[in-house]
Short mmCIF file of N, CA and C in Angstrom, two decimals:
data_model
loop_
_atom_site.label_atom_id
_atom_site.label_comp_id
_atom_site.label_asym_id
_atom_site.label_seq_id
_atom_site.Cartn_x
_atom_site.Cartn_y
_atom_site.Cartn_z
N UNK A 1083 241.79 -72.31 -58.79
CA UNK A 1083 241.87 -71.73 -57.47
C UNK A 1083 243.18 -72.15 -56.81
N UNK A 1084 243.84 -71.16 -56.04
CA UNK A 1084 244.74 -71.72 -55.48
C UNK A 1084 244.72 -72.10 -54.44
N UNK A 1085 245.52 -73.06 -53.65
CA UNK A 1085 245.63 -73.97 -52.69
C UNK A 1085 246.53 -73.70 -52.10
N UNK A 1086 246.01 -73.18 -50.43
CA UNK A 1086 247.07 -72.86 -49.50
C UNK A 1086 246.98 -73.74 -48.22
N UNK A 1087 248.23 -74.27 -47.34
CA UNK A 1087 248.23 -74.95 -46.48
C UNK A 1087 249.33 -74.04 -45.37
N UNK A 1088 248.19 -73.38 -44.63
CA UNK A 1088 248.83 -72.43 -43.29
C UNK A 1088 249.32 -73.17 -42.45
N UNK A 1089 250.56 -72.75 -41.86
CA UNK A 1089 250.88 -73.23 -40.81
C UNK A 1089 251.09 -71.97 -39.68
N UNK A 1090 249.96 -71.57 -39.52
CA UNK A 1090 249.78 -70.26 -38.38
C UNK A 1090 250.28 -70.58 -37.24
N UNK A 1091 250.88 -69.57 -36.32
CA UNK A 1091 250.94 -69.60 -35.04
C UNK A 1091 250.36 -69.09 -34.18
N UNK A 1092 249.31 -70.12 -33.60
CA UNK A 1092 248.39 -70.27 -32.60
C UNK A 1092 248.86 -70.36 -31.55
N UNK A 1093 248.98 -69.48 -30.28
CA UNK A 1093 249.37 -69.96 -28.98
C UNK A 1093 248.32 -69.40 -27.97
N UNK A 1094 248.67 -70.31 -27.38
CA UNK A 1094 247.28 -70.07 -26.11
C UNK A 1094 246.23 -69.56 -26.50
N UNK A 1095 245.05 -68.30 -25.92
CA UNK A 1095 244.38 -68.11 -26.70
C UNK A 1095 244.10 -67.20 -27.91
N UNK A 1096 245.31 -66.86 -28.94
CA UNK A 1096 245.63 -66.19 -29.66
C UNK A 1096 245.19 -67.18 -30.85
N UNK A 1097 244.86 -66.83 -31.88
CA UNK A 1097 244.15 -67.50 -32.61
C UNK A 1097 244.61 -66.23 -33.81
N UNK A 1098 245.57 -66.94 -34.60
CA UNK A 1098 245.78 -65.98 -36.33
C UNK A 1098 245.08 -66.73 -37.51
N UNK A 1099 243.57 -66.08 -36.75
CA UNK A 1099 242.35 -66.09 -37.74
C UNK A 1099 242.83 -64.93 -39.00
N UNK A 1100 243.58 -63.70 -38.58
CA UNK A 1100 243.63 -63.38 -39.98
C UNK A 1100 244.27 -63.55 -41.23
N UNK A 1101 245.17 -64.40 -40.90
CA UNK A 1101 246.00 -65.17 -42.00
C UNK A 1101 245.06 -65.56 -43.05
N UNK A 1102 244.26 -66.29 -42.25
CA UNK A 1102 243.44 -67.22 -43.05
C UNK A 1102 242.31 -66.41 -43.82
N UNK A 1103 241.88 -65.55 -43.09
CA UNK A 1103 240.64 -64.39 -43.71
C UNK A 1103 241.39 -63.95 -44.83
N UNK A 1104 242.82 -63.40 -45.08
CA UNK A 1104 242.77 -62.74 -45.67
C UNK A 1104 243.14 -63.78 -47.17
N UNK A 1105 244.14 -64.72 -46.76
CA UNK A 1105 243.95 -65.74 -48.11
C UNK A 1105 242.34 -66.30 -48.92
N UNK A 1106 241.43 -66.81 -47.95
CA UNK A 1106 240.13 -66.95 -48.42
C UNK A 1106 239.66 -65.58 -48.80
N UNK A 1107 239.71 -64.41 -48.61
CA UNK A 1107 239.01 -63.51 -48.85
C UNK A 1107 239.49 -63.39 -50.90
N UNK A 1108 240.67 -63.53 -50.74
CA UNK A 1108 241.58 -63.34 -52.33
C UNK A 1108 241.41 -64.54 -52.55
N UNK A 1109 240.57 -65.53 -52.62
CA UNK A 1109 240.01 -66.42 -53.63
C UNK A 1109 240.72 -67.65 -53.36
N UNK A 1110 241.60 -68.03 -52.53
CA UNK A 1110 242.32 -68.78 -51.96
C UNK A 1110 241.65 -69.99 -51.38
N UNK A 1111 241.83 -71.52 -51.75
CA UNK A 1111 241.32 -72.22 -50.83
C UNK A 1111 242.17 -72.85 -49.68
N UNK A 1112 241.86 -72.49 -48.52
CA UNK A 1112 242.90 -72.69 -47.49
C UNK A 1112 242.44 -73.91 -46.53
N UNK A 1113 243.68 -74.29 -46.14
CA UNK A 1113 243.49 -75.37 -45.08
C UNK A 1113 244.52 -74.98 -43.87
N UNK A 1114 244.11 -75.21 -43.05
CA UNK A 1114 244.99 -74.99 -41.55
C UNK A 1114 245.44 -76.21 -41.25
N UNK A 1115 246.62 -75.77 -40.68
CA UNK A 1115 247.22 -76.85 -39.83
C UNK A 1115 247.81 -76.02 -38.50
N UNK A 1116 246.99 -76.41 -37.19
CA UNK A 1116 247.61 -75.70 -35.85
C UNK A 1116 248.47 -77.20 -35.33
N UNK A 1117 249.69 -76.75 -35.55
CA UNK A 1117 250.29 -77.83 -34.76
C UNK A 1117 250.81 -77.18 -33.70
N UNK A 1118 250.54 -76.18 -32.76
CA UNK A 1118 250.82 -75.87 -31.61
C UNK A 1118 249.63 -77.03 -30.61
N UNK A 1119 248.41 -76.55 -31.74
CA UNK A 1119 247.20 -77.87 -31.08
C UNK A 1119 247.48 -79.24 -30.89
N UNK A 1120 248.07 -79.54 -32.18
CA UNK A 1120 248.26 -80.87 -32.44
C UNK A 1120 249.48 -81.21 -31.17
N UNK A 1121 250.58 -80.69 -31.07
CA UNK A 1121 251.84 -80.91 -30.30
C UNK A 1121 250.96 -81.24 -28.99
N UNK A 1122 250.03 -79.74 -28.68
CA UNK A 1122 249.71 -80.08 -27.01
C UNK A 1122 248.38 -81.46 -26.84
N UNK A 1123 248.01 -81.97 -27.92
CA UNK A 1123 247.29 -82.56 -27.93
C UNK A 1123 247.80 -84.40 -27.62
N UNK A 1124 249.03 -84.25 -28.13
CA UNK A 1124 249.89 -85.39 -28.36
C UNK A 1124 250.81 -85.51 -27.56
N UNK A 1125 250.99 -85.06 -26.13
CA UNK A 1125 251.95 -85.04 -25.56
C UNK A 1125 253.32 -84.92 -25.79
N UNK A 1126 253.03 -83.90 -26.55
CA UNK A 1126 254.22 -82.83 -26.86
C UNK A 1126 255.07 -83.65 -27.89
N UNK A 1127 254.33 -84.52 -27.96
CA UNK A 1127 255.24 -85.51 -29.65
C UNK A 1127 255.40 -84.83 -30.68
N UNK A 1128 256.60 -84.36 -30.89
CA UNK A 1128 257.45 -83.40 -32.14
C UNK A 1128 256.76 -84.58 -33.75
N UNK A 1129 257.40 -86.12 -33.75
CA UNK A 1129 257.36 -86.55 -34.34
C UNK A 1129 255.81 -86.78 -34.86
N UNK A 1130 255.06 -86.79 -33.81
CA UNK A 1130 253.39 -87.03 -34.42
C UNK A 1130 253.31 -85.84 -35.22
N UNK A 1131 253.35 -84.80 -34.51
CA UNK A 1131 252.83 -83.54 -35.43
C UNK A 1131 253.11 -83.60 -36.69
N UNK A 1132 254.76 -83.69 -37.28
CA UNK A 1132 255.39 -83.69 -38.44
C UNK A 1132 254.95 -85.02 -39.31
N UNK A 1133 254.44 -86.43 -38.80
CA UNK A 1133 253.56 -87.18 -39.62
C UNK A 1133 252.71 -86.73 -39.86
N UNK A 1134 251.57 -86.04 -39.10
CA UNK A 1134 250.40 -85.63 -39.52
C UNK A 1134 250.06 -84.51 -40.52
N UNK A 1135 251.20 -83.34 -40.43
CA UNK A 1135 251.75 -82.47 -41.03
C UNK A 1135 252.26 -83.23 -42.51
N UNK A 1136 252.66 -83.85 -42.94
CA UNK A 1136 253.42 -84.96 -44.18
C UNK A 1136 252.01 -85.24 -44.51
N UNK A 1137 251.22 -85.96 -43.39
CA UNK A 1137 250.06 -86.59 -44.37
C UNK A 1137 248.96 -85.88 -45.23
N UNK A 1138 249.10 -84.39 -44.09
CA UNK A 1138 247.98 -84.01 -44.48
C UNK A 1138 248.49 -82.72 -45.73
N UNK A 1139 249.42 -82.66 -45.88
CA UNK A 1139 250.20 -81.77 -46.95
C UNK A 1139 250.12 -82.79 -48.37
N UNK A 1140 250.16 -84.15 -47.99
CA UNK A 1140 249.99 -85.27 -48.82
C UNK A 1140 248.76 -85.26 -49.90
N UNK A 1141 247.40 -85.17 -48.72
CA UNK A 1141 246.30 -85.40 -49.42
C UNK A 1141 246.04 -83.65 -49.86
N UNK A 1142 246.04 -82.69 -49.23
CA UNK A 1142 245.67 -81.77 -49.84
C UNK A 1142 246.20 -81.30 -50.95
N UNK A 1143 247.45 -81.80 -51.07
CA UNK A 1143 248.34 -80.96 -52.15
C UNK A 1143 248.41 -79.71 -52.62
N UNK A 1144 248.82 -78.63 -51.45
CA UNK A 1144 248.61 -77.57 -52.05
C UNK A 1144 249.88 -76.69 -52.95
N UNK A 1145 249.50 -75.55 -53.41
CA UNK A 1145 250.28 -74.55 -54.33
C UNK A 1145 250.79 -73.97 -53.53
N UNK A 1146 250.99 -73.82 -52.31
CA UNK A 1146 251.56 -72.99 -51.40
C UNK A 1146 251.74 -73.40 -49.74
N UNK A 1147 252.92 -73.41 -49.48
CA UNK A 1147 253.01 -73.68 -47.60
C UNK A 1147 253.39 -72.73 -46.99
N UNK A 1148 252.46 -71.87 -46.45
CA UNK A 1148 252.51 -70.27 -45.81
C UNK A 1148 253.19 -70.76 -43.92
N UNK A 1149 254.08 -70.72 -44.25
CA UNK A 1149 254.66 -71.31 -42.79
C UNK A 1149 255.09 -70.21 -41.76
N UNK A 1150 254.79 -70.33 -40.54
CA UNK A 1150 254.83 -69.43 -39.81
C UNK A 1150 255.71 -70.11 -38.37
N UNK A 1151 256.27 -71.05 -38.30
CA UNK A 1151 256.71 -71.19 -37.02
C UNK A 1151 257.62 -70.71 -35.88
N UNK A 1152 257.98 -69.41 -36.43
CA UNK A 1152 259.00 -68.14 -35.51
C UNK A 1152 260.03 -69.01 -34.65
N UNK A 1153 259.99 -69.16 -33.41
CA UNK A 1153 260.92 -69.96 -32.56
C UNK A 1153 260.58 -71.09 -32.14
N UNK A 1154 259.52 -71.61 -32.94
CA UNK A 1154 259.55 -73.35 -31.84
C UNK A 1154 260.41 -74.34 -32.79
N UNK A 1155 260.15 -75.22 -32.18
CA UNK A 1155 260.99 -76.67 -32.93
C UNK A 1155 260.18 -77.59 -33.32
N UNK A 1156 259.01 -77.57 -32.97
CA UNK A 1156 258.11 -78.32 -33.45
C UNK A 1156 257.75 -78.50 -34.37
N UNK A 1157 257.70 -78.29 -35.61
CA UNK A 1157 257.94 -78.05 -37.24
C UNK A 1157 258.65 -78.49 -37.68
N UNK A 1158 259.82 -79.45 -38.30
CA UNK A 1158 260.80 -79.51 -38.73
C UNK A 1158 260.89 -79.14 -40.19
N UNK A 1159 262.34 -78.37 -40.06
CA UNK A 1159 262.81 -78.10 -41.30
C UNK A 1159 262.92 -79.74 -42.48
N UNK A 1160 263.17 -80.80 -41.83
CA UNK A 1160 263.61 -82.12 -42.43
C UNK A 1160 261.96 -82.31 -43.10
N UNK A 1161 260.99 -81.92 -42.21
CA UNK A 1161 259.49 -82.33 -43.02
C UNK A 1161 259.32 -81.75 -43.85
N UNK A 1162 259.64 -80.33 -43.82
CA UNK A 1162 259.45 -79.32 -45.03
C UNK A 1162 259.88 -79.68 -45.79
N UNK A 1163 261.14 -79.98 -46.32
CA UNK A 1163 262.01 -80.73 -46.87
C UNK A 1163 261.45 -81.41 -47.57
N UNK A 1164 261.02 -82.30 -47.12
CA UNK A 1164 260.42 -84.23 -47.48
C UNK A 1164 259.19 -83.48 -47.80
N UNK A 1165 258.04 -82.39 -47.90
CA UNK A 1165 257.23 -82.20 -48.45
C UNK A 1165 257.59 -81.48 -49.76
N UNK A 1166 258.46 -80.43 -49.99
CA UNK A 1166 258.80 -79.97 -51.00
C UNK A 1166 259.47 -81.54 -52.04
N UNK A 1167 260.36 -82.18 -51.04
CA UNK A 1167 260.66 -82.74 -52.53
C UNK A 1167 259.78 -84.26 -53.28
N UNK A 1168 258.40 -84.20 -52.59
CA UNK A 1168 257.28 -85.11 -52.65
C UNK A 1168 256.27 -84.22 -53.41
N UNK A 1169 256.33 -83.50 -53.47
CA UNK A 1169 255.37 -82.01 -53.90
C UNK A 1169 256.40 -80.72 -54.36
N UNK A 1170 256.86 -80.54 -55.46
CA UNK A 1170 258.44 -80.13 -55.99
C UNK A 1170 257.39 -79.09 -56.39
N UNK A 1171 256.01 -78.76 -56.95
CA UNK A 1171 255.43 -77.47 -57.64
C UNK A 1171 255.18 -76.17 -56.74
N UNK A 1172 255.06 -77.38 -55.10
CA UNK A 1172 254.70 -76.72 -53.58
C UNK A 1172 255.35 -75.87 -53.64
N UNK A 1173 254.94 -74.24 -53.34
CA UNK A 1173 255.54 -73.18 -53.03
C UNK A 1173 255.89 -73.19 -51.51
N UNK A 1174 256.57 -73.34 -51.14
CA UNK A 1174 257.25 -72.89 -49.35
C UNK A 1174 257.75 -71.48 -48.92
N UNK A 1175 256.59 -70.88 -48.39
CA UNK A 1175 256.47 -69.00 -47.88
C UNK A 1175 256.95 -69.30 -46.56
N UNK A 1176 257.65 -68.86 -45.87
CA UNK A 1176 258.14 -68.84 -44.40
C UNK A 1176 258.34 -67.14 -44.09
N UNK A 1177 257.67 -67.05 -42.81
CA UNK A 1177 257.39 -65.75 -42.28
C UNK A 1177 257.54 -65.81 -40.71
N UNK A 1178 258.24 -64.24 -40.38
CA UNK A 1178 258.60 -64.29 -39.03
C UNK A 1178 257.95 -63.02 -38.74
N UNK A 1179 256.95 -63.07 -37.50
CA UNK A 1179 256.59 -61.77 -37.14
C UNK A 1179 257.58 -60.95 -35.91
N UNK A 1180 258.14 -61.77 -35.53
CA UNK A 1180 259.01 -61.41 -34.86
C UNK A 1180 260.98 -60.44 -35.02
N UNK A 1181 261.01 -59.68 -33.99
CA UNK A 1181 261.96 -58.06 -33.77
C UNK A 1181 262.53 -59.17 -33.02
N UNK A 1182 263.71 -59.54 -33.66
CA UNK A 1182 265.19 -60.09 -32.54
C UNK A 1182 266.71 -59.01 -32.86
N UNK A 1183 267.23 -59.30 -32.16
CA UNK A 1183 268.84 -58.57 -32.61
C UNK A 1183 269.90 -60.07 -32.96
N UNK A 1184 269.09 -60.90 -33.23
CA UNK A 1184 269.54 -61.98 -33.50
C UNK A 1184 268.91 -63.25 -34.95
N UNK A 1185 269.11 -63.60 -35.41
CA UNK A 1185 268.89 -65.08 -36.54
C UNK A 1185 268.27 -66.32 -35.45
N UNK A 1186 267.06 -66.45 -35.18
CA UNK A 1186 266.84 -67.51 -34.64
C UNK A 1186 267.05 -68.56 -35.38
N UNK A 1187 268.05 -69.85 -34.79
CA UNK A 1187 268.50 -70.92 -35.63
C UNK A 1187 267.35 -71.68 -36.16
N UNK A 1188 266.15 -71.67 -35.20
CA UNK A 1188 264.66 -72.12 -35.98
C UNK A 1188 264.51 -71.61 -37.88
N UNK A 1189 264.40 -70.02 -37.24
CA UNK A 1189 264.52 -69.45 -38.82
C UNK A 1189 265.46 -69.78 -39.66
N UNK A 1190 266.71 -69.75 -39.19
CA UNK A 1190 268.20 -69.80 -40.42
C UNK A 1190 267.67 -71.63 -40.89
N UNK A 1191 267.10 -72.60 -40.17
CA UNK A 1191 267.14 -73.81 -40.97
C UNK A 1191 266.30 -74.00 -41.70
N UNK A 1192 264.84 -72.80 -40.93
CA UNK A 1192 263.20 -73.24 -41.76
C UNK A 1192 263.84 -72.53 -43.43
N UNK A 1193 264.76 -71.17 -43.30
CA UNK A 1193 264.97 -70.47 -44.39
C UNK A 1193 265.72 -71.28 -45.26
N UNK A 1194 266.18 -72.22 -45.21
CA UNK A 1194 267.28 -73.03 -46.06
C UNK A 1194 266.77 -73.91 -46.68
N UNK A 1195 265.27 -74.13 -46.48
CA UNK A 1195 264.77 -75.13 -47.37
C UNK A 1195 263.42 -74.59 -48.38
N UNK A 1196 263.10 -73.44 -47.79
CA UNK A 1196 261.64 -72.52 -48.39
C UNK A 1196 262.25 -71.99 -49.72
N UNK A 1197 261.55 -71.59 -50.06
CA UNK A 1197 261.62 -70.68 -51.43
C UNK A 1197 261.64 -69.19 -51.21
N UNK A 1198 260.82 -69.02 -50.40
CA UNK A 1198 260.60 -67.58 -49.66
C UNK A 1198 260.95 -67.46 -48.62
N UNK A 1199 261.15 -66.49 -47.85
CA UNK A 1199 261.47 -65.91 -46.48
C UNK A 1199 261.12 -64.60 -46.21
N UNK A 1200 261.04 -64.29 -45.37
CA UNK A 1200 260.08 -63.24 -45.05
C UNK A 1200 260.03 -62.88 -43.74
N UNK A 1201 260.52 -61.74 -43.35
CA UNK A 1201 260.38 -60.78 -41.72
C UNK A 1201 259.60 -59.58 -41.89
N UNK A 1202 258.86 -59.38 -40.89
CA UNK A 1202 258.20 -58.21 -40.71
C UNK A 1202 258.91 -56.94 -40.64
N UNK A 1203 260.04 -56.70 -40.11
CA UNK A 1203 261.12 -55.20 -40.15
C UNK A 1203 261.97 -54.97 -40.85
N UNK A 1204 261.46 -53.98 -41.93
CA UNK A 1204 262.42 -53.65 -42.90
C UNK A 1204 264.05 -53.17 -42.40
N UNK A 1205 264.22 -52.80 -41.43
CA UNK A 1205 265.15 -52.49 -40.75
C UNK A 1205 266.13 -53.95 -40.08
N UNK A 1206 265.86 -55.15 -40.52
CA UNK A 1206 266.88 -56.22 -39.94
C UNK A 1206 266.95 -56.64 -41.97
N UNK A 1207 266.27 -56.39 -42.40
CA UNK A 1207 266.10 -57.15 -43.88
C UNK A 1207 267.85 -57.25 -44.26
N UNK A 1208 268.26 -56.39 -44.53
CA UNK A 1208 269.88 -56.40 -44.38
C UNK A 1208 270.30 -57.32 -43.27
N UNK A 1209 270.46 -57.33 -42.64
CA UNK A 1209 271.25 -58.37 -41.13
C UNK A 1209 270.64 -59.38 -41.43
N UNK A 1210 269.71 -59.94 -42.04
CA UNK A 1210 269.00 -61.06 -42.01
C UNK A 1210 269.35 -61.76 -43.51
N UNK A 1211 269.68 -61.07 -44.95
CA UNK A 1211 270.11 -61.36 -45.86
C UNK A 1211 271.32 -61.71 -45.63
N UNK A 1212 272.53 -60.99 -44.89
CA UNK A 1212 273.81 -61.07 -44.86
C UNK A 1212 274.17 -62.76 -43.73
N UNK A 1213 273.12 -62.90 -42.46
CA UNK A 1213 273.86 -63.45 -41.75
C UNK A 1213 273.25 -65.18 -42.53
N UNK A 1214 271.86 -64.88 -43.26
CA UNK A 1214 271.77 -66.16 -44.08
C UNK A 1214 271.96 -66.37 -45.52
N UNK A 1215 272.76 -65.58 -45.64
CA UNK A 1215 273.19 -65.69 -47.30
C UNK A 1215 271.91 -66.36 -48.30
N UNK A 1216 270.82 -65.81 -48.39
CA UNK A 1216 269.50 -65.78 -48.91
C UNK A 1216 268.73 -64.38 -48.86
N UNK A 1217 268.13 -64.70 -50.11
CA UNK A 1217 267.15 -63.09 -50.21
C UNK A 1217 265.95 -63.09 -49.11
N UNK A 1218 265.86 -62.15 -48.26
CA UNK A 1218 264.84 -62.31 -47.45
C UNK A 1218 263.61 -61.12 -48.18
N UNK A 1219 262.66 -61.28 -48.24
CA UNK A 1219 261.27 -60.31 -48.02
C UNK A 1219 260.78 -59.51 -47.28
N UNK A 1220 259.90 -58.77 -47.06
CA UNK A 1220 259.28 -57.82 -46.38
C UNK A 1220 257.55 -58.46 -46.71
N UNK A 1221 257.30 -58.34 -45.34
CA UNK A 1221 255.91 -58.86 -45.18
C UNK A 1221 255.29 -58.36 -43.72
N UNK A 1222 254.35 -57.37 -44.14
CA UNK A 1222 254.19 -56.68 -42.77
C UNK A 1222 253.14 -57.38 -42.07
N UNK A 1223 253.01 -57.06 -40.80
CA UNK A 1223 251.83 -57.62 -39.67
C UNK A 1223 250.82 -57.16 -40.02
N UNK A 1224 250.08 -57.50 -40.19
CA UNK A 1224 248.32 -56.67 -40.35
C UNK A 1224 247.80 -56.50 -39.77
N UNK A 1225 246.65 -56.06 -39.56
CA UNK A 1225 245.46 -56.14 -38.40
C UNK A 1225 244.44 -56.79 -39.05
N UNK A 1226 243.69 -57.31 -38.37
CA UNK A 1226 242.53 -58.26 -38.72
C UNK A 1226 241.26 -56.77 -38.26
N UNK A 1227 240.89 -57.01 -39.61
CA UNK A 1227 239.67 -55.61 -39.47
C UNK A 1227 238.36 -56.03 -38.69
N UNK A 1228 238.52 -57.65 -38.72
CA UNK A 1228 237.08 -58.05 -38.13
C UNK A 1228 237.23 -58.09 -36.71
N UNK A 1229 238.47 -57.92 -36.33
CA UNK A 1229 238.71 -57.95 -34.15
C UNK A 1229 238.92 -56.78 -34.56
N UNK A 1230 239.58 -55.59 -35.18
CA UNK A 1230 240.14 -54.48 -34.95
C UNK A 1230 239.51 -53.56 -36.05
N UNK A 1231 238.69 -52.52 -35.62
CA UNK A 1231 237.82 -51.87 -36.33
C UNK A 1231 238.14 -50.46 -36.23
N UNK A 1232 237.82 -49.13 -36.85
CA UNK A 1232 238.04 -48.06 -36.21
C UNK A 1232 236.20 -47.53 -35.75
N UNK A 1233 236.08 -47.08 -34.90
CA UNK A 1233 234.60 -46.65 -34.33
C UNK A 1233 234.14 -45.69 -35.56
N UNK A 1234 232.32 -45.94 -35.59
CA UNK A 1234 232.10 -45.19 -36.17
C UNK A 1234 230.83 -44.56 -35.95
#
């Protein structure tokens, strides 16, 4: 089975339950990590999160780090880092759901250490290969069928 360790972006009361549905649904055993929770939980301590984040990437050991942190800073690229090269088999997926006319420097550093990269608009995929000299992906937004249904 494979072993995934999400790092979804949870804000306020937005909750990307379908990340996770859809990895468990494909046979996936997943573990979450909300460090938007963890940050507001800790008084905004960057550094707690990214220990707890290390430790708990530690004991789970997974095949995959589905990372999602778009524009915050709270994540560090340096942990990712220090988990890939503690866990060298760890796959590192980094994904942006986010439409800029710009390279958020969040992304250009999370992208420099992942294996993958990944934006939702096929239409920056070019501007986004060129301005980080790395292959970027296509990975579209979904809808979660269990909040979003069609009537019947």
């Amino acid at each position: 089975m494979i072993t995934i360790l999400a790092l979804v972006l949870n804000w306020c009361d937005v909750q990307q339950t379908g990340w996770l549905q859809a990895f468990q649904q494909s046979g996936c055993e997943v573990q979450s990590f909300d460090f938007i929770k963890i940050y507001e939980d800790n008084r905004k301590e960057r550094q707690i999160v990214n220990d707890l984040l290390y430790k708990q990437a530690m004991e789970f050991k997974p095949d995959m780090l589905f990372i999602q942190v778009q524009h915050t800073e709270i994540v560090s690229h340096d942990t990712i880092k220090k988990i890939k090269q503690s866990l060298p088999k760890t796959i590192l997926s980094h994904w942006s759901g986010d439409v800029r006319n710009y390279v958020p420097i969040t992304y250009a550093k999370m992208a420099q250490v992942c294996d993958y990269n990944f934006i939702s608009n096929t239409g920056q995929l070019d501007f986004f290969k060129k301005e980080l000299n790395r292959d970027i992906g296509f990975l579209q937004i979904g809808v979660n069928p269990i909040l979003y249904y069609p009537e019947q």
